[in-house]
Short mmCIF file of C-alpha atoms in Angstrom, two decimals:
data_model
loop_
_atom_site.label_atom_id
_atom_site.label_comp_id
_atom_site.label_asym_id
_atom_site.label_seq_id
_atom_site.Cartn_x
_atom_site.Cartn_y
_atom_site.Cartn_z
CA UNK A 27 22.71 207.86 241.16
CA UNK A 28 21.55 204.14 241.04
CA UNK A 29 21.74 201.85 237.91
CA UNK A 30 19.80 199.12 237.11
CA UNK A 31 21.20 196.63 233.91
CA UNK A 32 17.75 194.67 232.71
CA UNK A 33 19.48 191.51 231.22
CA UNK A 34 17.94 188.54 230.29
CA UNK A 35 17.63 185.67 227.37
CA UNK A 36 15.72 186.83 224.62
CA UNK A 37 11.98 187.20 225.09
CA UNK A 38 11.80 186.70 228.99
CA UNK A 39 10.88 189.96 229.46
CA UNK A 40 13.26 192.34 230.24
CA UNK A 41 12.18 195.52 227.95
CA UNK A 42 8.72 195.22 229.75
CA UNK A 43 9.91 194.92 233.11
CA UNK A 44 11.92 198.34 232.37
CA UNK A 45 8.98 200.01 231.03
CA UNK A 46 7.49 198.93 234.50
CA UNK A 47 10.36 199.94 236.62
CA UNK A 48 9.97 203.24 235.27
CA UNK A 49 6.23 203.40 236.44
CA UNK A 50 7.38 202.26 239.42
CA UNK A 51 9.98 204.83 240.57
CA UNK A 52 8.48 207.91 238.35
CA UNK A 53 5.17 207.04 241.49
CA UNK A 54 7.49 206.87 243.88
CA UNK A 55 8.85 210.20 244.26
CA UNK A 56 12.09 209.93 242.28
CA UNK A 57 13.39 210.52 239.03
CA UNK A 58 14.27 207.62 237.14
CA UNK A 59 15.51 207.59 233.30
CA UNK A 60 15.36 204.95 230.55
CA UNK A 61 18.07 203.44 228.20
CA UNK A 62 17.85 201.48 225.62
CA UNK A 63 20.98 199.67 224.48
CA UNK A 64 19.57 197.37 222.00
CA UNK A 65 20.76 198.12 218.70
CA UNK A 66 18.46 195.43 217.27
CA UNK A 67 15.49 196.21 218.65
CA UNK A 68 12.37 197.78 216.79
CA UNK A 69 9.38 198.83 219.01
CA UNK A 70 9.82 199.54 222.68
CA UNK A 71 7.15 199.46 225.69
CA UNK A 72 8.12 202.82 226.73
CA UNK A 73 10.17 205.56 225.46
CA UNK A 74 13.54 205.64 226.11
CA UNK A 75 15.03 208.44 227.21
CA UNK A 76 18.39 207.68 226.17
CA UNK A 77 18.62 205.22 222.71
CA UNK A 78 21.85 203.40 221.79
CA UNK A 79 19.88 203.62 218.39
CA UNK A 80 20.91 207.05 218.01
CA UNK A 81 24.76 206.21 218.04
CA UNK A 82 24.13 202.51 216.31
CA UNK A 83 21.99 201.90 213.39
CA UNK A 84 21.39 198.30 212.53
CA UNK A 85 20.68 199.13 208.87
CA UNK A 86 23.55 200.72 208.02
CA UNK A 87 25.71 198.08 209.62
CA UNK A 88 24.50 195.55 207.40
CA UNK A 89 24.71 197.79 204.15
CA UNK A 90 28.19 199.05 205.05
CA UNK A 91 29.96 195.92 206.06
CA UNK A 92 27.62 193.47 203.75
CA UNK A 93 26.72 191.48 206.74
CA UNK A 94 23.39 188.95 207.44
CA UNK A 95 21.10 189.81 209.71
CA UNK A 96 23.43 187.26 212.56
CA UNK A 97 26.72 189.40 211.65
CA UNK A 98 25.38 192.66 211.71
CA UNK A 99 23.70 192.06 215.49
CA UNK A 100 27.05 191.07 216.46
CA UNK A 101 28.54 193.56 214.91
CA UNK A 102 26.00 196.56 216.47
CA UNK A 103 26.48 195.21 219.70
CA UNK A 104 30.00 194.64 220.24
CA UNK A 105 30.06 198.89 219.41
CA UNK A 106 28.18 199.47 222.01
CA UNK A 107 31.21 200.03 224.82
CA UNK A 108 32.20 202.63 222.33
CA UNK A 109 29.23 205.02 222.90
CA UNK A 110 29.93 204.96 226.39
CA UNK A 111 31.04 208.14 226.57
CA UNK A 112 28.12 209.86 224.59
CA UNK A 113 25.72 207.68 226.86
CA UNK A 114 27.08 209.13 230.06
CA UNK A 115 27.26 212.76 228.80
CA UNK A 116 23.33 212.46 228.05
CA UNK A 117 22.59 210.87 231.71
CA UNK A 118 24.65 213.45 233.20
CA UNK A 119 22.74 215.75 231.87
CA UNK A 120 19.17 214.65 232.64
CA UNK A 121 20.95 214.20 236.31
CA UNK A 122 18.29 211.31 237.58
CA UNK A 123 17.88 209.26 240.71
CA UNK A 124 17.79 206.34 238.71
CA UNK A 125 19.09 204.71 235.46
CA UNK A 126 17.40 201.54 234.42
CA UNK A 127 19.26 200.25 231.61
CA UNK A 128 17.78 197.97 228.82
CA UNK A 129 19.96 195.84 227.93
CA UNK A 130 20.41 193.85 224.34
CA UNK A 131 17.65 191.63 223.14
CA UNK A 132 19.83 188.34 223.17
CA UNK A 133 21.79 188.45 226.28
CA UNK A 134 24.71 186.53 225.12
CA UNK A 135 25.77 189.66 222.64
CA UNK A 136 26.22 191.36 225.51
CA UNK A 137 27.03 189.32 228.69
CA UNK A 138 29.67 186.58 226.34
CA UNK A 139 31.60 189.02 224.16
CA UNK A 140 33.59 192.18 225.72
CA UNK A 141 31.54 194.76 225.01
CA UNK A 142 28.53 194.73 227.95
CA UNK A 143 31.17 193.41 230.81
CA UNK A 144 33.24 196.56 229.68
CA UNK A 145 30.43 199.11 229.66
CA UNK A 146 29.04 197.57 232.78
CA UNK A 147 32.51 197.80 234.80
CA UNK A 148 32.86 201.66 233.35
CA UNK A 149 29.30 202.90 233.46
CA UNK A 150 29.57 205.77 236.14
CA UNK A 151 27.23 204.99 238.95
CA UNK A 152 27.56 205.23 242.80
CA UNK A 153 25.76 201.87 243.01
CA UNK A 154 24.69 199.70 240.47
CA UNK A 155 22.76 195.93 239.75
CA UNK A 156 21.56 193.62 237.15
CA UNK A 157 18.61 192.32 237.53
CA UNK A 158 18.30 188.83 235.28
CA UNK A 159 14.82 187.86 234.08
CA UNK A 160 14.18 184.11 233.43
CA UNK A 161 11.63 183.40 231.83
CA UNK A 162 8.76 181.50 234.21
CA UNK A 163 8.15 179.39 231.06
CA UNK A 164 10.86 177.81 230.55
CA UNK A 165 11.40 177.35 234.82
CA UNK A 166 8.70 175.38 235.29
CA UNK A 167 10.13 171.75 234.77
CA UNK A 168 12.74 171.34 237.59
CA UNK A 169 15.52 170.04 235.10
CA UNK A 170 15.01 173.93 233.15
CA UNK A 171 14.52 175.63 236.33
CA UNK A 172 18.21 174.15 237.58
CA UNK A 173 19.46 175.17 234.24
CA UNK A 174 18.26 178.71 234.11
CA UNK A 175 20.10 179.34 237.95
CA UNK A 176 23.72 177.44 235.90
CA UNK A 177 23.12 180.53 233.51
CA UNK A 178 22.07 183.01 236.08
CA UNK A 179 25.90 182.40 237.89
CA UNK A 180 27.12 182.49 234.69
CA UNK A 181 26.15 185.82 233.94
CA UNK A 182 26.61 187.13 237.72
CA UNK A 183 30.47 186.03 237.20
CA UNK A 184 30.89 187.56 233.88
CA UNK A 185 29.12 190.85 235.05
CA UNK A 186 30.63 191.19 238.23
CA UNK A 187 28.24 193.26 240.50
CA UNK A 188 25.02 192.51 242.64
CA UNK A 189 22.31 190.69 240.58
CA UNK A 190 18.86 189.90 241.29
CA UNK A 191 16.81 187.14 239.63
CA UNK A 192 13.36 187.85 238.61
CA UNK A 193 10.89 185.31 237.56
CA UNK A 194 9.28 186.74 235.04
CA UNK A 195 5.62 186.02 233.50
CA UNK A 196 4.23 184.93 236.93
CA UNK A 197 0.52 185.43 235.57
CA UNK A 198 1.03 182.55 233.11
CA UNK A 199 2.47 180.10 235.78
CA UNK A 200 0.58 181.18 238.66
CA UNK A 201 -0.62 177.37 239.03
CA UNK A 202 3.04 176.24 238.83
CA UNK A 203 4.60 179.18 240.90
CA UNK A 204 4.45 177.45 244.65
CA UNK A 205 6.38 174.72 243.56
CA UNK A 206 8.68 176.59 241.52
CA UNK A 207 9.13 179.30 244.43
CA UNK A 208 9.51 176.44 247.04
CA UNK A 209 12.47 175.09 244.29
CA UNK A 210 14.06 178.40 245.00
CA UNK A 211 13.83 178.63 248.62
CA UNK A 212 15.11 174.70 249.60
CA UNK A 213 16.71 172.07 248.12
CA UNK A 214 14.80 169.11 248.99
CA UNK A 215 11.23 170.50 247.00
CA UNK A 216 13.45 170.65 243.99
CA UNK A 217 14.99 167.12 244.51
CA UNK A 218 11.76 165.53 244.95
CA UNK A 219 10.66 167.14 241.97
CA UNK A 220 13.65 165.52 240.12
CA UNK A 221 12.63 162.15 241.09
CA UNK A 222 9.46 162.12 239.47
CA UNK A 223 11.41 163.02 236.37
CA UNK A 224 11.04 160.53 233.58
CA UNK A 225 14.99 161.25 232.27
CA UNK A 226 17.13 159.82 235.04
CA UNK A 227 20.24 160.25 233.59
CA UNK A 228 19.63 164.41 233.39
CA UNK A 229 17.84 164.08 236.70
CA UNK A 230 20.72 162.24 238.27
CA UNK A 231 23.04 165.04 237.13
CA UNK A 232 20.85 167.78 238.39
CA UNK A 233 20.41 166.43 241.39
CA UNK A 234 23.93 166.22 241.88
CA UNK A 235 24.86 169.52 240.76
CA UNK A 236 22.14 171.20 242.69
CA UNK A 237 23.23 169.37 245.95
CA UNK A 238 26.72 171.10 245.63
CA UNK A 239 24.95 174.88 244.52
CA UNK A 240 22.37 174.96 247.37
CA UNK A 241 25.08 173.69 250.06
CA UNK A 242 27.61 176.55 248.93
CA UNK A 243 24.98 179.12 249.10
CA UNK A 244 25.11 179.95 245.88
CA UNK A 245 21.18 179.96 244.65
CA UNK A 246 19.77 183.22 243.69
CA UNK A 247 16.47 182.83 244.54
CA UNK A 248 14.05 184.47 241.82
CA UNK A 249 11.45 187.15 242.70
CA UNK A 250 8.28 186.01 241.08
CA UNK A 251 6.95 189.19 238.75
CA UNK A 252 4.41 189.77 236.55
CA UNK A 253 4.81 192.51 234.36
CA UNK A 254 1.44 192.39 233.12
CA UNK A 255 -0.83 192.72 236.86
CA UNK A 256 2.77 194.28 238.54
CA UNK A 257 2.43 191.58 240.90
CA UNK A 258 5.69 191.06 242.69
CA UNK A 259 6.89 194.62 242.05
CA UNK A 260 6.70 195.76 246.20
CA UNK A 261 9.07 192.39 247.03
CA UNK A 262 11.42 193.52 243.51
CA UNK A 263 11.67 196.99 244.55
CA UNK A 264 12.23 196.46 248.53
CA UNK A 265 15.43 193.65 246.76
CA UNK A 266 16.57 196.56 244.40
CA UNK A 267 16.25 199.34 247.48
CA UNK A 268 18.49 196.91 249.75
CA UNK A 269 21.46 196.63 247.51
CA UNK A 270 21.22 199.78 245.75
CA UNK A 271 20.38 202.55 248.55
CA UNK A 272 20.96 200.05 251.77
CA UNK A 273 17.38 199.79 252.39
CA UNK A 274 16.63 203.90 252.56
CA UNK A 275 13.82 205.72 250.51
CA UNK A 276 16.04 208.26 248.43
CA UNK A 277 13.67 210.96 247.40
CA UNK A 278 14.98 213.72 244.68
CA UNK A 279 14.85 216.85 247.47
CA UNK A 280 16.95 215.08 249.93
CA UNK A 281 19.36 214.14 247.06
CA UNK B 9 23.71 156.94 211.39
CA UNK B 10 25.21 159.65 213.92
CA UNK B 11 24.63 163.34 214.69
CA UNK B 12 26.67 166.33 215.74
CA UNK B 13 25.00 168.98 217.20
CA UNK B 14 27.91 172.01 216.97
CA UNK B 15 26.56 174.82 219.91
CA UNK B 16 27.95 177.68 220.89
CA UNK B 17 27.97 181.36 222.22
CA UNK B 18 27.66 184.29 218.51
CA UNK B 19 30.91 184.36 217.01
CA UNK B 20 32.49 180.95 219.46
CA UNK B 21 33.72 179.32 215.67
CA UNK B 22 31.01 177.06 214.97
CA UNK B 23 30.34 177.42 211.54
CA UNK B 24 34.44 177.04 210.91
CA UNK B 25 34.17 173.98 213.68
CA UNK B 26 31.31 172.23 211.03
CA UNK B 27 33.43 172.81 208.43
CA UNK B 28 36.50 171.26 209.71
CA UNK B 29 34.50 167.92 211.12
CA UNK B 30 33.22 167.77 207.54
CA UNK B 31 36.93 167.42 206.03
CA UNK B 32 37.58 165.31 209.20
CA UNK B 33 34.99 162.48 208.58
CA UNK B 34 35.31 163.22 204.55
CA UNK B 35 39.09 162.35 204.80
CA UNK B 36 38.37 159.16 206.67
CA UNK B 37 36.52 157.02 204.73
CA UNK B 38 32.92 157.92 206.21
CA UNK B 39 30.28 159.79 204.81
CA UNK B 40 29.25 163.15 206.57
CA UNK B 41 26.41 165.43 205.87
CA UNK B 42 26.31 169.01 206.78
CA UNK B 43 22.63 171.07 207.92
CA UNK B 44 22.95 174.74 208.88
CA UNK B 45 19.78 175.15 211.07
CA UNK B 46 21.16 179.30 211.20
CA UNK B 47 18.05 181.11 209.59
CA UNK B 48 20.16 184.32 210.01
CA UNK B 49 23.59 183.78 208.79
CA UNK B 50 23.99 185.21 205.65
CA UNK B 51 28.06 183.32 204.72
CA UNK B 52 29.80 180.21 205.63
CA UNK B 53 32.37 178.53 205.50
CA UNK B 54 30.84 175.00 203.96
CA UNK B 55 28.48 174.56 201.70
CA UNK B 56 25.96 172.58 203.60
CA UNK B 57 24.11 169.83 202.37
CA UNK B 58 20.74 170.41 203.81
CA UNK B 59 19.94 174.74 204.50
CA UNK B 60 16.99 175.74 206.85
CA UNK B 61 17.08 178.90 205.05
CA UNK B 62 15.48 177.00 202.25
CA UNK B 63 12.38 176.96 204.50
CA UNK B 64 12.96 179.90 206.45
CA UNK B 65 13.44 183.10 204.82
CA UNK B 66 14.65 185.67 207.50
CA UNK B 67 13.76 188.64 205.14
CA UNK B 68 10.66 187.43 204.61
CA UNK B 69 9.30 187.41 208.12
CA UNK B 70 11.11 191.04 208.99
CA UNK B 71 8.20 191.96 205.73
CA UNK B 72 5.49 189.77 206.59
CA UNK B 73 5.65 190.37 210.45
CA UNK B 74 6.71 193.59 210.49
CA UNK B 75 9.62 193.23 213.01
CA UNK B 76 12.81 194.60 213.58
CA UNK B 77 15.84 192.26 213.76
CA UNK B 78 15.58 190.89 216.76
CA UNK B 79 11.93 190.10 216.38
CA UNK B 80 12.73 188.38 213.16
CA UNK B 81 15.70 186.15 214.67
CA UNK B 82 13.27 185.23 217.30
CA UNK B 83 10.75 184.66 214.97
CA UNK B 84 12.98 182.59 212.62
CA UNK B 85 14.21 180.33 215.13
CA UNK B 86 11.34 179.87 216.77
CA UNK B 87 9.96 178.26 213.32
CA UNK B 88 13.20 175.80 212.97
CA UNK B 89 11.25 172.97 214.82
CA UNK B 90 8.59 173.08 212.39
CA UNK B 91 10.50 171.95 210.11
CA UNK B 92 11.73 168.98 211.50
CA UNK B 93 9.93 166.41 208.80
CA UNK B 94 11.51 168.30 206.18
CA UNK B 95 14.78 167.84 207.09
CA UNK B 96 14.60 164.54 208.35
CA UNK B 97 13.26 163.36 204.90
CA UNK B 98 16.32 165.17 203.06
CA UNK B 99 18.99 163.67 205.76
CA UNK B 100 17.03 159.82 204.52
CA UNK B 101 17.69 160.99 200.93
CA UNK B 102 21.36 161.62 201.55
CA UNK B 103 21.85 158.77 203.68
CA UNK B 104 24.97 159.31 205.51
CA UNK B 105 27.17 158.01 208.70
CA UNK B 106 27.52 161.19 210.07
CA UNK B 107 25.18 164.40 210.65
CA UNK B 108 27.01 167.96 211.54
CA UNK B 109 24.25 170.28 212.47
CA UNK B 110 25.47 173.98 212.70
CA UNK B 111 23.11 175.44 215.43
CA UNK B 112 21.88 179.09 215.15
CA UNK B 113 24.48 181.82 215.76
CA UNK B 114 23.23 182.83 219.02
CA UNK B 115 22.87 179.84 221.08
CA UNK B 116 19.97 181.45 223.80
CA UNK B 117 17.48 181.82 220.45
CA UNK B 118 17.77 177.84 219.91
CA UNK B 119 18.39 176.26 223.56
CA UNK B 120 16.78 179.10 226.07
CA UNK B 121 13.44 179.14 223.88
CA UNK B 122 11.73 175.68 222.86
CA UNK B 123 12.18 174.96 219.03
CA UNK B 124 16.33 173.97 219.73
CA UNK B 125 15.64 171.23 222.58
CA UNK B 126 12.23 170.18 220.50
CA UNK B 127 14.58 169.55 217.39
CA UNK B 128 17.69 167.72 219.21
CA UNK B 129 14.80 165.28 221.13
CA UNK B 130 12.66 165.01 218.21
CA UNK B 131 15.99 164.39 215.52
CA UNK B 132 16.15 160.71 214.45
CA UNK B 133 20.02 159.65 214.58
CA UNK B 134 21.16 156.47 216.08
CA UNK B 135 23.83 158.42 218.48
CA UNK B 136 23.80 162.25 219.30
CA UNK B 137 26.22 164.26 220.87
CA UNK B 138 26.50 167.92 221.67
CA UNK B 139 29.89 170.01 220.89
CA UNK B 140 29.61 173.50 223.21
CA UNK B 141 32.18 175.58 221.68
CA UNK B 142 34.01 177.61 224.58
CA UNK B 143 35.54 181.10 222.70
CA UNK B 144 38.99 180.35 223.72
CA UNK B 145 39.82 184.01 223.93
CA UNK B 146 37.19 184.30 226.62
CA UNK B 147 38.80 181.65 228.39
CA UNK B 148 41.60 183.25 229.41
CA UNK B 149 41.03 184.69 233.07
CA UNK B 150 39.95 182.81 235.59
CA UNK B 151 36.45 184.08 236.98
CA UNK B 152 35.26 183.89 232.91
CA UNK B 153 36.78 180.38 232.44
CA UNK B 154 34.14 179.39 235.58
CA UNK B 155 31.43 181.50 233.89
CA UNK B 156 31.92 179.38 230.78
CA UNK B 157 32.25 176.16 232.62
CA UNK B 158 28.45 176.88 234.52
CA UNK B 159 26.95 177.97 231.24
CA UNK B 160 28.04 174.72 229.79
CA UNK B 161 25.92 173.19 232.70
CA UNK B 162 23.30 175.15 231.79
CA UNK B 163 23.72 173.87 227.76
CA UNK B 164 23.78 170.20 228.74
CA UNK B 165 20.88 170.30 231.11
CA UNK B 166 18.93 172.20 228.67
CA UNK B 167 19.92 169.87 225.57
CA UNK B 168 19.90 166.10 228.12
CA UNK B 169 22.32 164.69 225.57
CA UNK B 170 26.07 163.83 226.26
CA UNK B 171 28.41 166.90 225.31
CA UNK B 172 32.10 167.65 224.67
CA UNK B 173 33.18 171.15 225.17
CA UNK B 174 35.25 172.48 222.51
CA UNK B 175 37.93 175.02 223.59
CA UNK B 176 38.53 177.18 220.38
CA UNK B 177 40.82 179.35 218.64
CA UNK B 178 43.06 177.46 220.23
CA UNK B 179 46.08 179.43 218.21
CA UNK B 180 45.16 182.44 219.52
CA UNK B 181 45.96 181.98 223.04
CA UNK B 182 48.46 179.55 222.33
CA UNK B 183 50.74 181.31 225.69
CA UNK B 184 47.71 180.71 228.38
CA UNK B 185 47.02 177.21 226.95
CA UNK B 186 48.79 175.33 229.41
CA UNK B 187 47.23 177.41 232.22
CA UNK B 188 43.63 176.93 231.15
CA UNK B 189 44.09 173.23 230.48
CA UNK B 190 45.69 172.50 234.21
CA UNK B 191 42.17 174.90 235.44
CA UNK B 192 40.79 172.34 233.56
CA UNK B 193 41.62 169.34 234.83
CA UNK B 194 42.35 169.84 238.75
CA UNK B 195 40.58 172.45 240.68
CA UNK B 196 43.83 173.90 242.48
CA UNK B 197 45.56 175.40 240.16
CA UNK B 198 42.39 177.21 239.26
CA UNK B 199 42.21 177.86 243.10
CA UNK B 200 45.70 179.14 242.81
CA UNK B 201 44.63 181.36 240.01
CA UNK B 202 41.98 182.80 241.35
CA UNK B 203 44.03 184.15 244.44
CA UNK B 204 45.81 186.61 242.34
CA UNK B 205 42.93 188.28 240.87
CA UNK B 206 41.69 191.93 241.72
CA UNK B 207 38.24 191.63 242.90
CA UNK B 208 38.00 189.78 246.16
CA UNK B 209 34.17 189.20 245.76
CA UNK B 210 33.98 187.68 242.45
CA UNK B 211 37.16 185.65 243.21
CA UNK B 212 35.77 184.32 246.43
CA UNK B 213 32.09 183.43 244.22
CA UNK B 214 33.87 181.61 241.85
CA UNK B 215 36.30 179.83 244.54
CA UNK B 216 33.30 178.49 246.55
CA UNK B 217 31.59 177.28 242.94
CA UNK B 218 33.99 175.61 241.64
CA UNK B 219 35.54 173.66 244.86
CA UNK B 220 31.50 172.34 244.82
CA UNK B 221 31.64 171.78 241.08
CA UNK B 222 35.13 170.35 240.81
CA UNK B 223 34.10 167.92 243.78
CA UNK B 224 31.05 167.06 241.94
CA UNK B 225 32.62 165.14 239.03
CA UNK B 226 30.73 167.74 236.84
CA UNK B 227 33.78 169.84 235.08
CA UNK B 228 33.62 168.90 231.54
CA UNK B 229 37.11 169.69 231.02
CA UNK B 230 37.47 171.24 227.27
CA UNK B 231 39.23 169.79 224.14
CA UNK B 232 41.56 172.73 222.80
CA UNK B 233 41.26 173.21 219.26
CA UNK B 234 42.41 175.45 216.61
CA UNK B 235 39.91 175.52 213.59
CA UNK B 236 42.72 177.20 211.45
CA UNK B 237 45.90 174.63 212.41
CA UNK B 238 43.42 171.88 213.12
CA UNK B 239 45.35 171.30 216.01
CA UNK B 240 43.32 169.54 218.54
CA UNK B 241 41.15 168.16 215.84
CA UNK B 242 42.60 163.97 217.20
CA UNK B 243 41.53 164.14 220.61
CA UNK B 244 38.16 165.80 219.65
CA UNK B 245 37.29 163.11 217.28
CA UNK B 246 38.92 160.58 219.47
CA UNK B 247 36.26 162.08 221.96
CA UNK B 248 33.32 162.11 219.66
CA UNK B 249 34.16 158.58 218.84
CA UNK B 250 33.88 157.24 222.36
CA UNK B 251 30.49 158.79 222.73
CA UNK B 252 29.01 157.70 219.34
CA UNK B 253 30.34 154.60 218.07
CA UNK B 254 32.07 153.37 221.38
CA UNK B 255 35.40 153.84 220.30
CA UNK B 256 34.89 151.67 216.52
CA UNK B 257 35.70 153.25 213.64
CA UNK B 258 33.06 153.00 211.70
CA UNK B 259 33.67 152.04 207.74
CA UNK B 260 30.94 152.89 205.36
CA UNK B 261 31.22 149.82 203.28
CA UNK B 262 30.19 147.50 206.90
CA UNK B 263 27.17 149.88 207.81
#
């Protein structure tokens, strides 16, 4: 069994790409399930088949403990790690190929508080990644784009396994996306870029601090995705396939 | 006149940080202001001077919209930048030396969307800083103390104004104090640190990142502060003071 954590900041993207994931896998011959771990969240883009809702109810949090809309969020997601166990009981039962995991609207409830690095590190699975949406948005001036791969570290060290970066909304940058992509892949696209920044003190720092992350190796390059025309999904699930399964097609008979 | 722009991960202590800077300045012949620019919260610790929740009504969009809570947190502080000229003309009213702004519980909803950079660029203040409260209790192994260190990166390269990071609850890790101040200030011992963790992998990552970020100049080594003892509470204003006024104390009665 493989698990896939969508994380991501709120509204990049991640509860779509999930609902696409699904698609994907369900045509592909294996049998994938759906979680949602959002307490907080309202309408889904697919049905989950496992809801953290079930265990966690956002209304009741805030009538029981007579907390604001901030403190109950907090509150919902930091009890999370305690439904573990009735989480894993369902997904052993459904017994699937694949688990892509949904996780909480606003990423920092999760990732910066114990309760998602805890049910990440104990979430049964014989291989498992998070997959980190940033927002193509917000990546398309160089100064964001270095900021979103600061965060994307961030979260890789907190989390502790395999991660992937996915650029998400790639239909509503595809003008910007060869510079952004050629950002990804070298160093000196992104430092030109910087130059022609108007804020030279930020674009001094960046430029320094991106130096130092490109020399060490350390920059996640994003896969470009758009969950709208499911461009990018072949390069996102040949990524997912080399860390998860080594690179080999697991089909449910052979399993 | 000078603002404070008090960031920070859900639940990091910055609504108890605001309050303290507010007896801080109060007690030293200045005159602060506090905004809370938290749509969501529902209690604080102050009683602020100027509220976005008198123009944003988090109840109100969860009605008119429709949405769950996470929608409506989106939502809400997605709307704080409109109301910029609002708060600006309440700040003239009050005319004060110093601003405190309490940002929005979760910091990804103000500086990972647009309406949280728009506001700090757009704010009229003479001087602005940015405190990044660090949850002190986080802090306390190694491979988190590096994730905190990149997503304060990420903050100030979002925000492009000069920061402090804030190191709180400073009384509740009072025994790893010393520990996480040397990580601070000189990479070794953080080296030294990370050689006695468990997971090779993630101690190597971090390792590489930090010789690269250490070597940079781009650490922002934390103040440590206790929001309850006020300990701490000297060197951060000492800190703030060197960013905003240069080091003067600045009197009311010679503004």
């Amino acid at each position: 069994m493989h698990t896939i954590f969508v994380t991501g900041t709120a509204g990049s993207g991640k509860s779509l790409l999930t609902a696409r994931l699904l698609e994907w896998y369900s045509s592909n011959e294996v049998t994938p399930i759906s979680i949602n771990l959002d307490p907080g969240v309202s309408k889904l883009q697919y049905d989950p088949d496992i809801d953290v809702r079930e265990f966690i109810d956002f209304y009741s949090i805030m009538d029981e403990y007579n907390l604001g809309p901030n403190g109950s969020l907090i509150l919902a997601n930091d009890l999370i790690s305690t439904k573990i166990e009735e989480i894993q009981n369902q997904v052993q039962e459904l017994n699937p190929d694949y688990v892509i995991i949904d996780t909480p609207g606003q990423i920092e409830l999760f990732v910066f508080r114990s309760s998602g690095p805890y049910f990440i590190s104990n979430f049964y699975s014989d291989t498992k990644v998070t997959l980190f949406t940033m927002d193509g948005t917000l990546a398309i001036s160089p100064i964001s784009f270095v900021s979103l791969l600061f965060l994307s570290q961030s979260i890789k060290l907190r989390l502790g396994i395999p991660q992937i970066n996915v650029l998400t909304k790639r239909d509503k940058i595809i003008e910007k996306l060869p510079e952004i992509l050629k950002w990804s892949n070298s160093m000196i696209p992104l430092l030109n870029s910087l130059n022609l920044e108007k804020d030279t003190e930020q674009s001094l720092l960046s430029k320094d601090i991106i130096k130092t992350l490109y020399k060490s190796g350390n920059v996640l390059s994003p896969i470009a995705m758009s969950n709208i025309t499911m461009s990018g999904m072949v390069n996102l699930s040949a990524a997912l396939s080399r860390i998860l399964t080594h690179g080999e097609e697991e089909h449910k008979d052979e399993s």
